[in-house]
Amino acid sequence: MNQQVIPFQARSGKAGKAGKGCSGCGPSEDPPPSDMPRAVWDKIQDHPCYSEEAHHYFARIHVAVAPACNIQCNYCNRKYDCANESRPGVVSERLTPEEALHKVIAVANAVPQLSVVGIAGPGDGLYDFRRIFATFRLIAQALPDLKLCLSTNGLTVSDHIDDILDLNIDHVTITINALDAEIAERLYAWVFFCTRRWTGREAARILLDRQMEGLERLTEAGVLVKVNSVLVPSINDRHLPEVNAAVKRRGAFLHNVMPLISNPAHGTRFGLTGQRGPTPMELKAVQDTLAGGARLMRHCRQCRADAVGLLGEDRGQEFTREHLPSAADALPPDPVARAAYRVLVEEERQIRRKASAGADQACHSLTAATPLLVAVCTKGGGRINQHFGHAREFQVFEADGQGVRFIGHRRADHYCQGGWGKDENLDPIITALAGIAVVLAAKVGEGPRAALARAGIRVLETHALEYIEPSVAAVFAAERNTFRVSA
Ligand code: CLF
Ligand code: SF4
């Protein structure tokens, strides 16, 4: 059992306590939330992308069985053999359906957190649909407790509704970046449809119409659809509220606005033409304008198409072909550890909810207070359980008079390089933490603490191993009551 996700050994210590100075904000209500049917909650509660809470506990595997695509987005370049890049469209190796099954069994037996198998590229999840459905069929037969999850550009999704339902694919993502063809034609180079390649506004219209039709047909059939939108500054940033409203009307379960990743080295059209991605604060500003519309996903990590593990960690390189057992040595699927892990997670969730009970009340007493952004170093389990120097990403929470909310993450190279600190990494870390007032870590060295203090960011160890939301609430209350929290 992987102890780092749920550190049960910590329970008898301070791990279960709510924060100090405030009873803490956080999940105080037993799910499902009042606006969610029980059947829907049952589908999402262990899906790390569809439930923010679940992403602290559960892992996904992407099997890279979909190499080709029927459209060309200006932000995409499908690459192989790039182990160091973490972004969609990049894989180290592509798989046949049988190889995918072999890999999923090996990962499932080694990673009890695994709850979802996704197909998310490196091309389109439905272009080579026979291969995709063959893969899902093999996996569903061998590991029926794993959820199946499909990601597509939506061009052909309405042609495959019956297969999606037959295979119990309950979760489908469609990437919809625009409703307006004038905007969309700046995002796509071409669309291959009905045996020919379309470009310009005609291509955009075909794609947008097909996406909307697919979304409607899926939601009518009861499939939970997440809509991804890539935020491209000066192209669709001001248009995304319309997209959000339109997909909400058509029954989308979640809307995930992701920042454009753009770099000339990636060889994409946007990378080569200098189109920049949004800053973290620009992304947050757009997401904030969508509040009250379709439910927002803010914990996306823009995974590789062969990602393995919790969101934010990628264990894909542990499970490449050369690391998998040969077919002769492979163990059969064993669901026991996964079942045991789910029982422990349920128990842990109950404890966490109790620790957070009454938290919102404390935040409500500070309704006039300015919101506070707090970054957290965590390895999962919903706790502050990672050293500052080991963090490759920081989870960002916003506290205000309404409570504490997860609002995103910031990536940076980690400071600690096996026993010594890499000072060159501190500036990029400080840049990545723009707008953050406080960092909560399990531990931090004096060097980085002082450097961050010079940049106006305080790093606190006072909530080590505690639950995140109550700790953030405690810091919020202390800061806004001008009570100093000393490290
Ligand atoms: Fe994979 Fe996508 Fe399914 Fe999740 S990812 S196919 S819904 S199992 Fe998740 Fe990764 Fe973001 Fe995708 S963090 S890129 S939203
Ligand atoms: Fe790349 Fe996906 Fe766009 Fe196809 S749909 S070009 S795989 S991002």
Short mmCIF file of C-alpha atoms and ligand atoms in Angstrom, two decimals:
data_model
loop_
_atom_site.label_atom_id
_atom_site.label_comp_id
_atom_site.label_asym_id
_atom_site.label_seq_id
_atom_site.Cartn_x
_atom_site.Cartn_y
_atom_site.Cartn_z
CA MET A 1 0.00 0.00 0.00
CA ASN A 2 1.37 3.35 -0.94
CA GLN A 3 1.67 5.20 2.34
CA GLN A 4 2.45 8.54 0.83
CA VAL A 5 -1.07 9.25 -0.42
CA ILE A 6 -2.83 8.62 2.86
CA PRO A 7 -0.31 8.78 5.71
CA PHE A 8 -2.34 6.74 8.17
CA GLN A 9 0.60 6.60 10.50
CA ALA A 10 0.09 10.31 11.07
CA ARG A 11 -3.43 10.02 12.40
CA SER A 12 -2.48 9.64 15.99
CA GLY A 13 -0.42 12.83 15.74
CA LYS A 14 -1.52 16.25 14.59
CA ALA A 15 -2.84 15.11 11.24
CA GLY A 16 -6.48 15.02 12.18
CA LYS A 17 -6.63 18.40 13.87
CA ALA A 18 -8.41 21.39 12.45
CA GLY A 19 -6.33 24.51 12.07
CA LYS A 20 -5.45 26.89 14.86
CA GLY A 21 -7.04 30.27 15.45
CA CYS A 22 -10.06 29.25 13.37
CA SER A 23 -12.04 26.07 13.28
CA GLY A 24 -11.17 25.98 9.58
CA CYS A 25 -13.01 26.13 6.30
CA GLY A 26 -13.54 23.04 4.21
CA PRO A 27 -15.82 20.19 3.34
CA SER A 28 -18.22 20.10 6.27
CA GLU A 29 -21.17 18.53 4.50
CA ASP A 30 -21.46 14.85 3.64
CA PRO A 31 -21.74 14.39 -0.11
CA PRO A 32 -23.48 14.34 -2.44
CA PRO A 33 -23.95 18.12 -2.56
CA SER A 34 -27.57 19.22 -2.59
CA ASP A 35 -27.50 20.00 -6.33
CA MET A 36 -26.14 16.58 -7.36
CA PRO A 37 -28.14 13.34 -7.73
CA ARG A 38 -26.72 10.38 -5.81
CA ALA A 39 -26.21 8.41 -9.05
CA VAL A 40 -23.99 11.16 -10.40
CA TRP A 41 -22.02 11.38 -7.17
CA ASP A 42 -21.45 7.63 -7.32
CA LYS A 43 -19.92 8.05 -10.78
CA ILE A 44 -17.53 10.84 -9.81
CA GLN A 45 -16.50 10.19 -6.24
CA ASP A 46 -13.39 8.22 -7.17
CA HIS A 47 -12.66 9.92 -10.49
CA PRO A 48 -9.64 12.20 -9.99
CA CYS A 49 -10.65 14.64 -12.75
CA TYR A 50 -14.39 14.86 -12.14
CA SER A 51 -14.04 15.35 -8.36
CA GLU A 52 -11.54 17.75 -6.82
CA GLU A 53 -11.73 15.82 -3.57
CA ALA A 54 -11.03 12.54 -5.35
CA HIS A 55 -7.88 13.88 -6.96
CA HIS A 56 -6.18 13.87 -3.58
CA TYR A 57 -6.66 10.09 -3.39
CA PHE A 58 -7.15 8.47 -6.79
CA ALA A 59 -4.98 7.92 -9.85
CA ARG A 60 -5.50 7.52 -13.58
CA ILE A 61 -3.64 5.78 -16.34
CA HIS A 62 -3.71 6.97 -19.93
CA VAL A 63 -3.08 4.32 -22.55
CA ALA A 64 -1.60 5.83 -25.69
CA VAL A 65 -3.48 3.81 -28.31
CA ALA A 66 -4.74 6.75 -30.40
CA PRO A 67 -1.89 8.10 -32.53
CA ALA A 68 -3.76 9.91 -35.31
CA CYS A 69 -6.05 12.91 -35.44
CA ASN A 70 -8.71 14.22 -37.79
CA ILE A 71 -8.10 17.91 -37.07
CA GLN A 72 -5.08 20.12 -36.54
CA CYS A 73 -5.17 22.50 -33.60
CA ASN A 74 -2.67 25.34 -33.75
CA TYR A 75 -1.43 24.44 -30.27
CA CYS A 76 -0.72 20.76 -30.91
CA ASN A 77 2.26 18.76 -32.08
CA ARG A 78 1.97 15.07 -31.34
CA LYS A 79 5.34 13.81 -30.20
CA TYR A 80 6.84 10.49 -29.28
CA ASP A 81 9.79 9.61 -27.10
CA CYS A 82 9.77 12.75 -25.05
CA ALA A 83 9.92 11.59 -21.46
CA ASN A 84 10.54 15.03 -20.03
CA GLU A 85 7.62 16.97 -21.35
CA SER A 86 4.41 16.99 -19.41
CA ARG A 87 1.71 18.17 -21.74
CA PRO A 88 -1.04 16.64 -23.84
CA GLY A 89 -0.02 14.96 -27.08
CA VAL A 90 3.35 13.75 -25.82
CA VAL A 91 4.10 10.05 -25.24
CA SER A 92 7.12 7.81 -24.98
CA GLU A 93 5.56 4.86 -26.79
CA ARG A 94 2.27 4.00 -28.39
CA LEU A 95 0.48 0.75 -27.68
CA THR A 96 -1.70 -1.86 -29.31
CA PRO A 97 -4.94 -2.76 -27.48
CA GLU A 98 -3.29 -5.94 -26.13
CA GLU A 99 -0.23 -4.04 -24.93
CA ALA A 100 -2.52 -1.49 -23.32
CA LEU A 101 -4.31 -4.22 -21.39
CA HIS A 102 -0.99 -5.71 -20.27
CA LYS A 103 0.15 -2.31 -19.03
CA VAL A 104 -3.10 -1.50 -17.24
CA ILE A 105 -3.01 -4.83 -15.37
CA ALA A 106 0.59 -4.22 -14.29
CA VAL A 107 -0.18 -0.68 -13.13
CA ALA A 108 -3.42 -1.68 -11.40
CA ASN A 109 -1.59 -4.40 -9.45
CA ALA A 110 1.13 -1.95 -8.39
CA VAL A 111 -0.90 1.25 -7.82
CA PRO A 112 -3.95 0.63 -5.58
CA GLN A 113 -5.01 4.26 -6.08
CA LEU A 114 -5.83 3.49 -9.71
CA SER A 115 -9.51 4.11 -10.45
CA VAL A 116 -9.67 5.31 -14.07
CA VAL A 117 -8.33 4.24 -17.46
CA GLY A 118 -8.37 7.08 -19.96
CA ILE A 119 -7.66 7.37 -23.65
CA ALA A 120 -6.47 10.89 -24.29
CA GLY A 121 -4.28 10.67 -27.33
CA PRO A 122 -1.70 11.42 -28.41
CA GLY A 123 -4.17 11.92 -31.28
CA ASP A 124 -7.94 12.01 -31.15
CA GLY A 125 -9.63 9.43 -28.94
CA LEU A 126 -12.20 8.60 -31.63
CA TYR A 127 -10.35 8.89 -34.93
CA ASP A 128 -9.26 5.25 -34.91
CA PHE A 129 -12.39 4.18 -33.07
CA ARG A 130 -12.04 0.43 -33.69
CA ARG A 131 -8.72 0.40 -31.88
CA ILE A 132 -10.01 2.56 -29.04
CA PHE A 133 -13.14 0.53 -28.43
CA ALA A 134 -11.19 -2.75 -28.70
CA THR A 135 -8.86 -1.44 -25.99
CA PHE A 136 -11.70 -0.41 -23.70
CA ARG A 137 -13.45 -3.75 -24.25
CA LEU A 138 -10.39 -5.75 -23.21
CA ILE A 139 -9.86 -3.60 -20.12
CA ALA A 140 -13.52 -3.67 -19.07
CA GLN A 141 -13.52 -7.47 -19.22
CA ALA A 142 -10.33 -7.87 -17.22
CA LEU A 143 -10.72 -5.04 -14.68
CA PRO A 144 -14.42 -4.22 -14.35
CA ASP A 145 -13.93 -1.99 -11.29
CA LEU A 146 -11.96 0.61 -13.28
CA LYS A 147 -13.83 3.50 -14.86
CA LEU A 148 -13.38 4.16 -18.57
CA CYS A 149 -12.78 7.72 -19.69
CA LEU A 150 -12.47 9.08 -23.19
CA SER A 151 -11.18 12.39 -24.48
CA THR A 152 -11.98 13.67 -27.99
CA ASN A 153 -12.12 16.77 -30.12
CA GLY A 154 -15.78 15.90 -30.69
CA LEU A 155 -15.74 15.83 -34.49
CA THR A 156 -17.11 12.28 -34.70
CA VAL A 157 -18.47 11.68 -31.22
CA SER A 158 -22.11 11.71 -32.33
CA ASP A 159 -21.34 8.76 -34.65
CA HIS A 160 -20.32 6.61 -31.69
CA ILE A 161 -22.93 7.14 -29.00
CA ASP A 162 -24.07 3.51 -29.08
CA ASP A 163 -20.54 2.15 -28.61
CA ILE A 164 -19.91 4.58 -25.78
CA LEU A 165 -23.07 3.44 -24.01
CA ASP A 166 -22.47 -0.26 -24.73
CA LEU A 167 -19.04 -0.04 -23.13
CA ASN A 168 -20.30 1.93 -20.11
CA ILE A 169 -17.96 4.80 -20.85
CA ASP A 170 -19.50 7.14 -18.31
CA HIS A 171 -17.02 9.98 -18.73
CA VAL A 172 -16.30 11.74 -22.00
CA THR A 173 -14.32 14.93 -22.47
CA ILE A 174 -14.85 17.13 -25.53
CA THR A 175 -12.44 20.00 -26.18
CA ILE A 176 -14.52 23.02 -27.23
CA ASN A 177 -12.54 26.22 -27.54
CA ALA A 178 -15.11 28.45 -29.22
CA LEU A 179 -18.70 28.72 -30.44
CA ASP A 180 -18.00 31.35 -33.03
CA ALA A 181 -16.41 30.19 -36.31
CA GLU A 182 -14.56 33.51 -36.70
CA ILE A 183 -12.74 32.79 -33.47
CA ALA A 184 -12.39 29.07 -34.09
CA GLU A 185 -10.72 29.52 -37.48
CA ARG A 186 -7.80 31.15 -35.67
CA LEU A 187 -7.41 28.04 -33.50
CA TYR A 188 -7.53 25.25 -36.08
CA ALA A 189 -5.45 24.77 -39.25
CA TRP A 190 -7.72 22.14 -40.81
CA VAL A 191 -10.46 19.56 -40.23
CA PHE A 192 -10.68 16.23 -42.05
CA PHE A 193 -14.33 15.36 -42.54
CA CYS A 194 -16.31 13.36 -45.12
CA THR A 195 -13.19 12.29 -47.02
CA ARG A 196 -11.77 15.75 -47.52
CA ARG A 197 -9.71 18.33 -45.71
CA TRP A 198 -11.46 21.61 -44.87
CA THR A 199 -9.78 24.83 -43.83
CA GLY A 200 -10.71 28.29 -42.60
CA ARG A 201 -14.21 29.20 -41.53
CA GLU A 202 -15.83 26.20 -43.22
CA ALA A 203 -13.63 23.85 -41.21
CA ALA A 204 -14.44 25.74 -38.04
CA ARG A 205 -18.20 25.58 -38.68
CA ILE A 206 -18.12 21.83 -39.32
CA LEU A 207 -16.18 21.20 -36.14
CA LEU A 208 -18.28 23.47 -33.93
CA ASP A 209 -21.59 22.05 -35.18
CA ARG A 210 -20.40 18.50 -34.67
CA GLN A 211 -19.09 19.27 -31.19
CA MET A 212 -22.41 20.72 -30.07
CA GLU A 213 -24.35 17.83 -31.55
CA GLY A 214 -22.07 15.34 -29.81
CA LEU A 215 -22.35 17.14 -26.49
CA GLU A 216 -26.14 17.19 -26.65
CA ARG A 217 -26.43 13.54 -27.62
CA LEU A 218 -24.05 12.39 -24.89
CA THR A 219 -25.72 14.35 -22.11
CA GLU A 220 -29.17 13.25 -23.27
CA ALA A 221 -27.90 9.67 -22.98
CA GLY A 222 -26.74 10.27 -19.39
CA VAL A 223 -22.99 10.37 -20.04
CA LEU A 224 -21.06 12.81 -17.84
CA VAL A 225 -19.39 15.20 -20.23
CA LYS A 226 -16.53 17.45 -19.30
CA VAL A 227 -15.73 20.26 -21.72
CA ASN A 228 -12.11 21.34 -21.97
CA SER A 229 -11.33 24.78 -23.36
CA VAL A 230 -7.81 25.97 -24.10
CA LEU A 231 -7.46 29.60 -23.08
CA VAL A 232 -5.59 31.50 -25.80
CA PRO A 233 -5.02 35.13 -24.82
CA SER A 234 -6.42 37.69 -27.27
CA ILE A 235 -8.17 34.95 -29.27
CA ASN A 236 -10.81 33.28 -27.09
CA ASP A 237 -10.26 34.69 -23.58
CA ARG A 238 -13.25 37.04 -23.71
CA HIS A 239 -15.34 34.47 -25.56
CA LEU A 240 -15.09 31.71 -22.94
CA PRO A 241 -18.03 32.94 -20.82
CA GLU A 242 -20.24 32.33 -23.88
CA VAL A 243 -18.75 28.86 -24.27
CA ASN A 244 -19.34 28.17 -20.60
CA ALA A 245 -22.99 29.23 -20.80
CA ALA A 246 -23.59 27.24 -23.99
CA VAL A 247 -22.12 23.99 -22.67
CA LYS A 248 -24.01 24.42 -19.40
CA ARG A 249 -27.27 24.74 -21.35
CA ARG A 250 -26.43 21.52 -23.15
CA GLY A 251 -25.87 19.62 -19.92
CA ALA A 252 -22.07 19.53 -19.59
CA PHE A 253 -21.11 18.35 -16.12
CA LEU A 254 -17.83 20.26 -15.88
CA HIS A 255 -15.97 22.98 -17.72
CA ASN A 256 -12.19 22.88 -17.59
CA VAL A 257 -10.43 26.02 -18.81
CA MET A 258 -6.78 25.18 -19.40
CA PRO A 259 -3.94 27.55 -20.20
CA LEU A 260 -2.37 27.40 -23.66
CA ILE A 261 1.06 25.80 -23.43
CA SER A 262 3.19 27.52 -26.04
CA ASN A 263 6.88 27.22 -26.70
CA PRO A 264 8.78 27.48 -30.00
CA ALA A 265 10.62 24.25 -29.09
CA HIS A 266 7.33 22.34 -29.26
CA GLY A 267 7.02 23.09 -32.96
CA THR A 268 3.34 24.07 -32.82
CA ARG A 269 1.97 26.87 -34.99
CA PHE A 270 1.28 28.99 -31.93
CA GLY A 271 4.71 28.23 -30.51
CA LEU A 272 6.40 29.22 -33.76
CA THR A 273 4.37 32.39 -34.25
CA GLY A 274 4.93 33.68 -30.74
CA GLN A 275 1.37 33.28 -29.47
CA ARG A 276 1.79 33.32 -25.72
CA GLY A 277 -0.12 31.39 -23.06
CA PRO A 278 -1.86 33.11 -20.15
CA THR A 279 -0.14 33.84 -16.84
CA PRO A 280 -1.56 32.00 -13.79
CA MET A 281 -3.32 35.17 -12.68
CA GLU A 282 -4.84 35.71 -16.15
CA LEU A 283 -6.12 32.14 -16.08
CA LYS A 284 -7.60 32.70 -12.64
CA ALA A 285 -9.24 35.94 -13.77
CA VAL A 286 -10.99 34.17 -16.67
CA GLN A 287 -12.02 31.27 -14.44
CA ASP A 288 -13.39 33.75 -11.90
CA THR A 289 -15.60 35.35 -14.55
CA LEU A 290 -17.19 31.93 -15.10
CA ALA A 291 -18.35 31.55 -11.49
CA GLY A 292 -22.06 30.75 -11.39
CA GLY A 293 -22.00 29.10 -14.83
CA ALA A 294 -21.13 25.49 -15.62
CA ARG A 295 -19.30 23.79 -12.73
CA LEU A 296 -15.58 24.51 -13.10
CA MET A 297 -12.67 22.10 -12.92
CA ARG A 298 -9.59 23.87 -11.66
CA HIS A 299 -7.32 20.96 -10.78
CA CYS A 300 -6.39 19.81 -14.30
CA ARG A 301 -2.68 19.06 -14.76
CA GLN A 302 -2.72 18.89 -18.59
CA CYS A 303 -1.39 15.36 -18.55
CA ARG A 304 0.70 13.52 -21.07
CA ALA A 305 -1.17 11.00 -23.20
CA ASP A 306 0.66 8.19 -21.35
CA ALA A 307 0.43 9.60 -17.81
CA VAL A 308 0.22 7.25 -14.82
CA GLY A 309 -0.49 8.10 -11.18
CA LEU A 310 -2.14 10.84 -9.18
CA LEU A 311 -2.72 14.06 -11.10
CA GLY A 312 0.40 16.11 -10.63
CA GLU A 313 2.70 13.12 -10.28
CA ASP A 314 3.64 11.18 -13.36
CA ARG A 315 4.86 7.65 -12.86
CA GLY A 316 4.69 6.83 -16.56
CA GLN A 317 8.41 6.15 -16.82
CA GLU A 318 8.11 3.36 -14.22
CA PHE A 319 5.76 1.48 -16.53
CA THR A 320 7.24 1.70 -20.01
CA ARG A 321 7.56 -1.53 -22.04
CA GLU A 322 11.01 -2.31 -20.72
CA HIS A 323 9.78 -2.12 -17.12
CA LEU A 324 6.73 -4.33 -17.56
CA PRO A 325 6.87 -8.07 -16.90
CA SER A 326 6.89 -10.30 -19.97
CA ALA A 327 3.56 -11.83 -20.94
CA ALA A 328 4.75 -15.13 -19.43
CA ASP A 329 5.61 -13.52 -16.07
CA ALA A 330 2.62 -11.18 -15.89
CA LEU A 331 0.36 -11.57 -12.89
CA PRO A 332 -3.41 -11.79 -13.39
CA PRO A 333 -5.52 -8.78 -12.38
CA ASP A 334 -5.86 -8.55 -8.61
CA PRO A 335 -8.60 -6.19 -7.37
CA VAL A 336 -8.01 -6.85 -3.65
CA ALA A 337 -5.56 -4.03 -2.90
CA ARG A 338 -7.70 -1.50 -4.80
CA ALA A 339 -10.80 -2.55 -2.89
CA ALA A 340 -8.94 -2.27 0.43
CA TYR A 341 -7.58 1.13 -0.53
CA ARG A 342 -11.07 2.44 -1.34
CA VAL A 343 -12.28 1.40 2.12
CA LEU A 344 -9.37 3.32 3.68
CA VAL A 345 -10.09 6.37 1.52
CA GLU A 346 -13.72 6.38 2.60
CA GLU A 347 -12.64 6.23 6.24
CA GLU A 348 -10.11 9.01 5.64
CA ARG A 349 -12.69 11.20 3.92
CA GLN A 350 -15.00 10.89 6.92
CA ILE A 351 -12.21 11.94 9.28
CA ARG A 352 -11.30 14.86 7.04
CA ARG A 353 -14.89 16.05 6.85
CA LYS A 354 -15.22 15.89 10.64
CA ALA A 355 -11.97 17.82 11.04
CA SER A 356 -13.41 20.50 8.79
CA ALA A 357 -16.88 20.61 10.36
CA GLY A 358 -17.99 24.12 11.31
CA ALA A 359 -15.17 25.61 9.32
CA ASP A 360 -17.26 27.85 7.08
CA GLN A 361 -18.71 29.59 10.11
CA ALA A 362 -15.28 30.84 11.09
CA CYS A 363 -14.64 32.17 7.60
CA HIS A 364 -18.07 33.80 7.45
CA SER A 365 -17.08 36.03 10.36
CA LEU A 366 -14.50 37.57 8.00
CA THR A 367 -16.77 38.37 5.08
CA ALA A 368 -15.25 41.80 4.62
CA ALA A 369 -11.70 40.51 4.58
CA THR A 370 -9.62 40.59 1.38
CA PRO A 371 -9.20 37.11 -0.12
CA LEU A 372 -5.92 35.33 0.55
CA LEU A 373 -4.03 33.01 -1.82
CA VAL A 374 -2.18 30.19 -0.08
CA ALA A 375 0.06 27.64 -1.84
CA VAL A 376 0.40 24.17 -0.36
CA CYS A 377 3.08 21.49 -0.66
CA THR A 378 1.31 18.14 -0.73
CA LYS A 379 1.92 14.59 -1.89
CA GLY A 380 -1.81 13.83 -1.73
CA GLY A 381 -4.30 12.69 0.86
CA GLY A 382 -5.52 16.27 1.35
CA ARG A 383 -2.70 17.09 3.76
CA ILE A 384 0.31 19.36 3.99
CA ASN A 385 2.79 16.53 3.79
CA GLN A 386 5.61 17.57 1.47
CA HIS A 387 8.85 19.44 2.03
CA PHE A 388 9.11 22.76 0.22
CA GLY A 389 12.28 21.62 -1.51
CA HIS A 390 10.63 18.51 -2.96
CA ALA A 391 7.62 20.27 -4.44
CA ARG A 392 7.38 20.21 -8.23
CA GLU A 393 4.03 21.88 -7.99
CA PHE A 394 2.12 23.93 -5.44
CA GLN A 395 -1.61 23.54 -4.98
CA VAL A 396 -3.24 26.95 -4.64
CA PHE A 397 -6.19 27.66 -2.37
CA GLU A 398 -8.15 30.86 -2.03
CA ALA A 399 -9.68 31.80 1.32
CA ASP A 400 -12.30 34.49 1.77
CA GLY A 401 -15.46 35.11 3.76
CA GLN A 402 -17.22 32.31 1.84
CA GLY A 403 -14.69 29.61 2.79
CA VAL A 404 -11.66 27.90 1.26
CA ARG A 405 -11.53 26.77 -2.36
CA PHE A 406 -8.95 24.95 -4.44
CA ILE A 407 -8.27 27.24 -7.41
CA GLY A 408 -5.36 25.70 -9.25
CA HIS A 409 -1.74 24.76 -9.14
CA ARG A 410 1.59 26.29 -10.05
CA ARG A 411 4.46 24.25 -11.44
CA ALA A 412 8.15 24.83 -10.85
CA ASP A 413 11.34 22.79 -10.73
CA HIS A 414 11.95 21.57 -7.21
CA TYR A 415 14.54 23.34 -5.08
CA CYS A 416 16.11 20.34 -3.36
CA GLN A 417 18.39 18.18 -5.51
CA GLY A 418 19.08 15.20 -3.27
CA GLY A 419 20.54 16.80 -0.17
CA TRP A 420 21.46 20.24 -1.51
CA GLY A 421 19.46 23.23 -2.63
CA LYS A 422 19.60 24.58 -6.17
CA ASP A 423 19.51 28.34 -5.71
CA GLU A 424 18.99 28.97 -9.46
CA ASN A 425 15.56 27.34 -9.07
CA LEU A 426 14.40 29.84 -6.47
CA ASP A 427 13.73 32.72 -8.87
CA PRO A 428 11.49 30.63 -11.14
CA ILE A 429 9.70 29.29 -8.05
CA ILE A 430 9.11 32.82 -6.80
CA THR A 431 7.85 33.83 -10.25
CA ALA A 432 5.52 30.83 -10.30
CA LEU A 433 4.15 31.89 -6.93
CA ALA A 434 3.07 35.35 -8.12
CA GLY A 435 0.12 36.59 -6.09
CA ILE A 436 0.61 34.02 -3.31
CA ALA A 437 0.88 35.39 0.23
CA VAL A 438 1.72 32.24 2.20
CA VAL A 439 3.16 28.81 1.40
CA LEU A 440 2.34 25.89 3.72
CA ALA A 441 4.94 23.11 3.74
CA ALA A 442 5.81 20.13 5.92
CA LYS A 443 9.31 21.56 6.19
CA VAL A 444 11.42 24.30 4.65
CA GLY A 445 15.09 25.22 4.80
CA GLU A 446 16.31 28.61 6.01
CA GLY A 447 17.71 29.58 2.58
CA PRO A 448 14.47 29.28 0.60
CA ARG A 449 12.44 30.65 3.50
CA ALA A 450 14.56 33.83 3.53
CA ALA A 451 14.51 34.18 -0.28
CA LEU A 452 10.74 33.87 -0.39
CA ALA A 453 10.40 36.30 2.52
CA ARG A 454 12.37 38.88 0.51
CA ALA A 455 9.77 38.42 -2.25
CA GLY A 456 6.97 38.99 0.27
CA ILE A 457 5.94 35.32 0.57
CA ARG A 458 5.92 33.63 3.97
CA VAL A 459 6.57 29.88 4.23
CA LEU A 460 5.03 28.22 7.29
CA GLU A 461 5.65 24.76 8.75
CA THR A 462 3.10 25.23 11.52
CA HIS A 463 0.48 23.08 9.82
CA ALA A 464 2.74 20.17 8.82
CA LEU A 465 0.70 16.97 8.25
CA GLU A 466 -2.59 18.71 8.92
CA TYR A 467 -5.53 18.81 6.54
CA ILE A 468 -5.24 21.50 3.91
CA GLU A 469 -8.53 23.40 4.08
CA PRO A 470 -8.68 23.90 7.86
CA SER A 471 -5.04 24.98 7.81
CA VAL A 472 -5.62 27.50 5.03
CA ALA A 473 -8.62 28.82 6.94
CA ALA A 474 -6.54 29.17 10.07
CA VAL A 475 -3.89 31.13 8.19
CA PHE A 476 -6.59 33.31 6.60
CA ALA A 477 -8.12 34.06 9.98
CA ALA A 478 -4.74 34.79 11.52
CA GLU A 479 -3.64 37.04 8.63
CA ARG A 480 -6.86 38.97 8.39
CA ASN A 481 -7.13 39.40 12.14
CA THR A 482 -3.57 40.72 11.91
CA PHE A 483 -2.53 37.96 14.25
CA ARG A 484 1.02 36.87 13.33
CA VAL A 485 1.50 33.16 12.73
CA SER A 486 5.12 32.40 13.44
CA ALA A 487 6.84 29.51 11.70
FE1 CLF B 1 -7.64 11.22 -18.45
FE2 CLF B 1 -9.04 13.29 -19.13
FE3 CLF B 1 -10.22 11.13 -18.31
FE4 CLF B 1 -8.92 12.59 -16.61
S1 CLF B 1 -7.10 13.52 -17.69
S2 CLF B 1 -9.02 11.31 -20.14
S3 CLF B 1 -10.73 13.20 -17.71
S4 CLF B 1 -8.75 10.39 -16.81
FE5 CLF B 1 -7.70 15.16 -16.07
FE6 CLF B 1 -5.34 15.12 -17.19
FE7 CLF B 1 -6.70 17.38 -17.03
FE8 CLF B 1 -7.46 15.52 -18.65
S5 CLF B 1 -5.92 16.18 -15.32
S6 CLF B 1 -5.57 16.58 -18.81
S7 CLF B 1 -8.75 16.67 -17.24
FE1 SF4 B 2 -3.81 17.57 -31.17
FE2 SF4 B 2 -6.01 16.81 -29.86
FE3 SF4 B 2 -6.07 18.96 -31.47
FE4 SF4 B 2 -5.86 16.53 -32.51
S1 SF4 B 2 -7.59 17.34 -31.33
S2 SF4 B 2 -4.67 18.30 -33.11
S3 SF4 B 2 -4.59 15.48 -30.98
S4 SF4 B 2 -4.91 18.72 -29.54
#
